[in-house]
């Protein structure tokens, strides 16, 4: 049972493996974004920015009309001024003053009554001119608005002064009328005392009303005087320029270094995301774990790394001869050992090699595996059962015009059709022969099975080079004849789905599946590093890109087999069921 720590380590390991495997996606994304950033900066014209600081002043009309209250919230007033600066009225006036429309950025200067105007241009002098023109034009627009506001307010205040003066003039009228009546009455008149008392009461009331009206008249007269003075002194529009713009000496953009760093960071994050998305949708097999998860309950008995000595995939290549000390050659010897150990439990003399699709390296694997057995002192026969696209005779350097079909059709005897391969004295070849019109029907004949089985009487191991199982049924037909079936998958080529389907088809016909082999694995995903550590393998130093290409490095002539490696010592040779 796995602990939480183990699970975490596995997950982190898988993530790191995705990053290692998809590093080209990450690097490519970074290079593209950084390159585009630098290209854009190189093509962009320099931009200079100049700033003008302005101080806002409260409107006199507001203080005149509401002198004892806070007119408005400072922040709200500042936001209103920012809206006015960006209004169409101001922009039209600026365009007339400057000669063409210009844009500025108006921001709060850190205080409630300070505004900063930022203008950008291709030269520092032009940027400063734009900022100053915009500020002065805004002053003019604001001055017109303030003068209009003062005029309106002055009209209101003048009306108040006139109203108070009229009120004062009317206050004395009842008292004057009462005085006239008293003057006409003799002091001895009984009504005189009552009139006099009424006159005194009215006098007290009139004095109070006159004092109140006079105070209002005085107040509004003073306000009117202030408005008149403000109107004469209004020259800045309530805006004071604290710091006029000056021409900057250095541009604010482009900034290649900063933009490149930002693109690098964005590229890394985007590249990692793309790498994981690409990996999530990638159905191809890459590692042993991928293959074993796809086929389930079928062990992987070998992994063959990319061979740096094979450049041209169209030419047959035998790593066990061309590069006998390479990791690829060692992997074939390791596969030979795995088969020999499996032969201790059941007969393993007749083995077919197949895959799910074409071009996955079946013939290459079979040829190198046959050589590994031959170098171990075993007598090996390889049979070309791919009657549709035969290539075995090219690897074994024999005549492909005679072979298996010649024997089945009775044109030649088995002894006449079997050829000795020049690449090793222990290898005999029964090539495919002439191409028949009906390969599946020919392979399903009892005579075909009898011919194949008869080879095990003379040879230690017989390998059948079979076509893939998904396109044709030939390998399924031969499954009833063989002792073991090896299923081959190619890294970064075979998909999980096709590998799973291929194995399922073999299981449906009860094929004696021995295991799977993963071909074309990156060297760091195999055991090559261990072989190199112990000095068993001399590995070529490939460029980094070679890990992602199937064919790279020096071209070794395939036909040059003059210097064959010596067979391993007898102690290294594993016993195998021999039917000789």
Short mmCIF file of C-alpha atoms in Angstrom, two decimals, residues 27 48 74 84 136 160 175 234 263 280 300 302 360 406 467 473:
data_model
loop_
_atom_site.label_atom_id
_atom_site.label_comp_id
_atom_site.label_asym_id
_atom_site.label_seq_id
_atom_site.Cartn_x
_atom_site.Cartn_y
_atom_site.Cartn_z
CA UNK A 27 11.29 26.57 -25.10
CA UNK A 48 8.25 60.23 -24.57
CA UNK A 74 -13.33 66.28 -2.10
CA UNK A 84 -14.58 67.35 -17.25
CA UNK A 136 -3.90 75.86 -20.54
CA UNK A 160 -31.53 89.23 -2.83
CA UNK A 175 -45.38 103.39 11.49
CA UNK A 234 -10.82 85.38 -12.33
CA UNK A 263 7.51 37.77 -22.18
CA UNK A 280 -2.95 15.20 -21.96
CA UNK A 300 7.26 -5.52 -21.06
CA UNK A 302 12.41 -5.38 -23.44
CA UNK A 360 7.08 0.03 -36.05
CA UNK A 406 7.79 -21.47 -53.03
CA UNK A 467 2.67 -8.43 -40.63
CA UNK A 473 -5.19 -11.30 -40.00
#
